[in-house]
Coordinates of C-alpha atoms in Angstrom, one line a residue:
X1 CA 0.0 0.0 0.0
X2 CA 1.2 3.3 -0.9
X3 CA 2.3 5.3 1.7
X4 CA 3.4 9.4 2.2
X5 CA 5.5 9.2 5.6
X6 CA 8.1 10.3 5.4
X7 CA 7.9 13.2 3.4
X8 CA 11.1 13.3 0.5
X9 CA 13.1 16.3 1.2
X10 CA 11.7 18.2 -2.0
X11 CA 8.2 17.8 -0.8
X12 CA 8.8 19.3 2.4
X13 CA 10.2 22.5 1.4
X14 CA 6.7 23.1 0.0
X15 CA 5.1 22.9 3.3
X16 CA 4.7 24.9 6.3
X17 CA 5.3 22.9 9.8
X18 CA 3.7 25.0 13.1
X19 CA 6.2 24.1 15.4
X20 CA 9.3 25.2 13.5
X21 CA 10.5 28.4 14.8
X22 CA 12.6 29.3 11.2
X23 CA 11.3 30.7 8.3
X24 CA 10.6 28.1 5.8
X25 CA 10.4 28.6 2.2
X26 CA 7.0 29.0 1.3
X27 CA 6.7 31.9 4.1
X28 CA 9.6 33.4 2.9
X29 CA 8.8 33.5 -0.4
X30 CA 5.4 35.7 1.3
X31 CA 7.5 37.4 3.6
X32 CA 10.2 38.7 0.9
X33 CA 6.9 39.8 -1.3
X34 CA 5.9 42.0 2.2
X35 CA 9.5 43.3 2.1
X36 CA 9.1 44.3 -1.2
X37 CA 6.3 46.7 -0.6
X38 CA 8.2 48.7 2.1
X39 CA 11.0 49.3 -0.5
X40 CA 9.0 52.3 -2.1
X41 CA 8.3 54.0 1.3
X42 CA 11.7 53.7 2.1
X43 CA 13.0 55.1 -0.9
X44 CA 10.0 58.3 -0.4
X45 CA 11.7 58.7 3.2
X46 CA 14.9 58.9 1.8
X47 CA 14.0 61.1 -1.0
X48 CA 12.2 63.4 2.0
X49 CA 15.3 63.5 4.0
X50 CA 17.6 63.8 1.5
X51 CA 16.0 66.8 0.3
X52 CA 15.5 68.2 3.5
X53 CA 19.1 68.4 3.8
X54 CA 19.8 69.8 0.8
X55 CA 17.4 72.5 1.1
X56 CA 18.9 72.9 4.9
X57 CA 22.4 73.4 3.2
X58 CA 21.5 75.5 0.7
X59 CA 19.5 78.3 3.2
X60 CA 22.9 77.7 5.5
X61 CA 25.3 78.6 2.8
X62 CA 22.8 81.7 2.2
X63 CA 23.0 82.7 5.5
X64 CA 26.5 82.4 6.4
X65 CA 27.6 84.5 2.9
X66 CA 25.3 86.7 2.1
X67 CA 25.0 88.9 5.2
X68 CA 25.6 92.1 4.5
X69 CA 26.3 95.1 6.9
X70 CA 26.1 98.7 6.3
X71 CA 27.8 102.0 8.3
X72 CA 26.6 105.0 7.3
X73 CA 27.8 108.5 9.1
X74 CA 27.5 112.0 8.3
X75 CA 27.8 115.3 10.0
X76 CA 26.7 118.5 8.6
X77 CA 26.8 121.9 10.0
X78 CA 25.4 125.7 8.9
X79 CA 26.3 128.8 10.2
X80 CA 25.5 132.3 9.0
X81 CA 27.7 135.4 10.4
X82 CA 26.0 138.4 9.2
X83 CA 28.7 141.3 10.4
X84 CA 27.8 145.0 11.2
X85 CA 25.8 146.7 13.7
X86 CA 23.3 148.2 11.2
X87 CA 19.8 147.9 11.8
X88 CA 19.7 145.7 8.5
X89 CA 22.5 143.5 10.1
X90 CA 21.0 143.3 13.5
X91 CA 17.6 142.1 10.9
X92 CA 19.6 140.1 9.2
X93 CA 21.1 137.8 12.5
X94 CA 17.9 137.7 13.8
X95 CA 16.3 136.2 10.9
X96 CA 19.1 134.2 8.9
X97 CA 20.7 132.9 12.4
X98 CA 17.9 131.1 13.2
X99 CA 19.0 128.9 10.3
X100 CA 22.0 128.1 11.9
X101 CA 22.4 124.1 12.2
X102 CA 24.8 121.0 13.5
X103 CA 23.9 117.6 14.0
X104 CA 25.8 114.4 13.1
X105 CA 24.2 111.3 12.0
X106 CA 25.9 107.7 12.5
X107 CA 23.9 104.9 11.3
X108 CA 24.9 100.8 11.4
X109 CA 22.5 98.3 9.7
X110 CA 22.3 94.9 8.1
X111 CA 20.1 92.2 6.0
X112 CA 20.2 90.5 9.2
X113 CA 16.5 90.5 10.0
X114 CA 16.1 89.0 5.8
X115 CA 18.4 86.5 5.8
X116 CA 17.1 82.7 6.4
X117 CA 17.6 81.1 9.7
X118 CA 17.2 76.9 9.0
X119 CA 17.5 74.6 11.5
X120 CA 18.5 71.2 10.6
X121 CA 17.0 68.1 11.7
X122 CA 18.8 65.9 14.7
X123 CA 19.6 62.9 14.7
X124 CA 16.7 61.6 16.9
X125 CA 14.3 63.0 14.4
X126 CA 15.7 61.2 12.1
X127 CA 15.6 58.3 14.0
X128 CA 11.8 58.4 14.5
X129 CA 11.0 59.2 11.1
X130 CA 12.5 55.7 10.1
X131 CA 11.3 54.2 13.4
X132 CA 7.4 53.1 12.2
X133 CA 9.5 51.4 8.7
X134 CA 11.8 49.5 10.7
X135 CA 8.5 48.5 12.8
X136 CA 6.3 47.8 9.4
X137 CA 10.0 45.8 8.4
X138 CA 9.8 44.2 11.9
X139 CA 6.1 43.3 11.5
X140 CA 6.9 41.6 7.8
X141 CA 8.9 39.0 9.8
X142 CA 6.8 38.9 12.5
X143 CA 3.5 38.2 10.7
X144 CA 4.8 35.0 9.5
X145 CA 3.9 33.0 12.9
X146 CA 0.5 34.2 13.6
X147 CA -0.6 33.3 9.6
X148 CA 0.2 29.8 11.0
X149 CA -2.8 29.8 13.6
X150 CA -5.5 30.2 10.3
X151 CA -5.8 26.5 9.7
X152 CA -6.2 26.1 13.4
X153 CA -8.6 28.4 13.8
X154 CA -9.9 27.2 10.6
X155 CA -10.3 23.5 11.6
X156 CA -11.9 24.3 15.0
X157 CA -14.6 25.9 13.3
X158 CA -15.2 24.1 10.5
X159 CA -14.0 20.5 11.1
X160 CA -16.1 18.9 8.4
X161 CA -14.1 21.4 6.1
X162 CA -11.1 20.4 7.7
X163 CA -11.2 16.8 6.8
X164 CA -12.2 17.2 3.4
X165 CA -8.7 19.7 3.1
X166 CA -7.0 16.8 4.6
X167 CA -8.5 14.2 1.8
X168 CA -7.6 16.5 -0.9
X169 CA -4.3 16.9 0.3
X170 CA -3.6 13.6 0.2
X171 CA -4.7 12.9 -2.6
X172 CA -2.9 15.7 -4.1
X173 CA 0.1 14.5 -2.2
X174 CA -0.3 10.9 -3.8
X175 CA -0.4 12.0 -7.7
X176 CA 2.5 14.0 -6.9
X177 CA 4.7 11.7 -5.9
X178 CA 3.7 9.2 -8.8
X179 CA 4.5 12.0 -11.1
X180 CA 7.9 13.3 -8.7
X181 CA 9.2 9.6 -8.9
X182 CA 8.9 9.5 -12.8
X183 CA 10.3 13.2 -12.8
X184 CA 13.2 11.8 -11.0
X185 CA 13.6 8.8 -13.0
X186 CA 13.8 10.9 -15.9
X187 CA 16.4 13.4 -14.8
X188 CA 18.6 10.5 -13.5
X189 CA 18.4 8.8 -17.0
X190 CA 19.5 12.1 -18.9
X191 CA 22.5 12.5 -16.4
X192 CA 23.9 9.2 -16.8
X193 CA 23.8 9.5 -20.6
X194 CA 26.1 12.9 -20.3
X195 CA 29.6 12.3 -20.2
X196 CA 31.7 12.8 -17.0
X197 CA 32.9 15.9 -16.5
X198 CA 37.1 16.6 -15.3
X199 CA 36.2 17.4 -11.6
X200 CA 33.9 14.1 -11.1
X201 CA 36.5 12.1 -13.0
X202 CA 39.6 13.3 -11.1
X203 CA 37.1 12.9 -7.6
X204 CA 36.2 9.0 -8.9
X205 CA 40.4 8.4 -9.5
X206 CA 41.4 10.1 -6.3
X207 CA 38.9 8.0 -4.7
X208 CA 40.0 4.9 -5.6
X209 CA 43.6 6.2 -5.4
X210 CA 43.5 7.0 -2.0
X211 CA 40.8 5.2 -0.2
X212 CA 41.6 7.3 2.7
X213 CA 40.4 10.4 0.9
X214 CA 36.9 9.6 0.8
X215 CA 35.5 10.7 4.0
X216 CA 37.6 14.6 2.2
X217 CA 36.0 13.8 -1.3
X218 CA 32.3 13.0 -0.2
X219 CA 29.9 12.9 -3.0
X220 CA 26.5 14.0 -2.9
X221 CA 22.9 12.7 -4.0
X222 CA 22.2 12.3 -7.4
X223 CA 18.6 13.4 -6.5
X224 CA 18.5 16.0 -3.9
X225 CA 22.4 16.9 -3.3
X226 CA 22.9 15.7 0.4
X227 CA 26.3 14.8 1.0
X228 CA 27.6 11.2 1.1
X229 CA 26.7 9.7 5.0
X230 CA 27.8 5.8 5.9
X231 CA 23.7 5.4 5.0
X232 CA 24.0 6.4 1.1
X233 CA 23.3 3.7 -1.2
X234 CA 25.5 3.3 -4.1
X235 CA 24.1 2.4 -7.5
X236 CA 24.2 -1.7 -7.9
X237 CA 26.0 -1.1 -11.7
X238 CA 29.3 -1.1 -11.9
X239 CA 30.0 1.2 -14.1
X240 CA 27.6 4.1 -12.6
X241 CA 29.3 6.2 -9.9
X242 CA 25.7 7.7 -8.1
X243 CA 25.1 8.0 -5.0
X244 CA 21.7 8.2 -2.9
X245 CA 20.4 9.0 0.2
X246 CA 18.5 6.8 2.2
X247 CA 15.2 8.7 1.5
X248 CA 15.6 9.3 -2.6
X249 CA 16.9 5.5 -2.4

């Protein structure tokens, strides 16, 4: 009777086990599209900032080279002698003297009050304009191990449901491995009618050179690629040089 159990090690990286605490692939796969998303907001925050700063340069270059002070003093002073002792001069200094001024004038300005004063943004404002991405970033990883709890929550509430998903996964499960083992079958065939390549036929002569070497020059599944334990199987011909692990065996 055909059986499932054990899973071969390319069906289970297309499954999602509750109790492991890593990532597997189908969740990263989700995850990575998630991460993906936050990728435009970063660059928007980055554009932001980086623009801040430039404008935050270019006001501070303004301010520290175009300020501009002025001095301005002047001093000016009238007076009329009008000589004689006439009645006319007498009319004349009564009249004209009044006109008689002196004042000086000293004046100090500048484009202070016009010129921009920016202030630049600290580092902690920086810090908490990221802070909510890294969170959304966080949250992306994060998600990963509630989404687990759906088929839970799922199957208590819907247990007919549940079974039927079961049945059709087995099924599923049992016409692909029919079609995984004929896959396999296939792709083993085409690789043992390619010729050798240098590296596996100077690993085959070291090999059997040096029998001591072997445990240095492991080989690896022909199916899946584990490396060569005491529990690979060898192929039965002669003249083939594969190698399989217990569970593609």
């Amino acid at each position: 009777k055909q059986t499932l159990l054990p899973l071969l090690k390319e069906e289970t990286s297309s499954f999602i086990f509750p109790c492991k605490l890593t990532l597997q692939r189908p969740e990263l796969q989700h995850m990575v599209m998630e991460l993906l998303r936050c990728i435009p907001l970063l660059l928007l925050l980055l554009f932001v900032c980086g623009l801040d700063h430039f404008i935050f340069t270019v006001l501070s270059i303004i301010q520290h080279h175009s300020f501009i002070e002025y001095s301005y003093q002047t001093s000016h002073h009238l007076s009329v002698n009008v000589m004689g002792t006439s009645l006319m001069a007498e009319l004349l200094r009564s009249t004209i003297g009044a006109l008689n001024t002196s004042f000086d004038s000293d004046v100090e300005t500048s484009n202070l009050a016009c010129l921009p004063q920016p202030t630049g943004m600290t580092r902690q404002q920086y810090l908490d304009t990221f802070l909510p991405l890294g969170a959304l970033a966080l949250l992306c990883l994060a998600q990963v191990y509630p989404f687990r709890l759906r088929r839970a929550i799922a199957a208590f509430y819907f247990p007919k449901r549940e079974k039927t998903r079961v049945l059709f996964l087995y099924n599923k499960l049992l016409r692909q491995r029919k079609n995984f083992l004929y896959l396999q079958r296939g792709r083993v065939a085409r690789q043992a009618r390619q010729p050798p390549g240098p590296g596996t036929l100077l690993r085959q002569w070291c090999r059997r050179r040096w029998p001591r070497l072997r445990r240095y020059l492991r080989q690896s599944c022909t199916l899946c690629g584990t490396p060569e334990t005491p529990r690979h199987q060898p192929c039965p011909n002669p003249d083939c040089s594969a190698s399989y692990c217990e569970s593609c065996w």
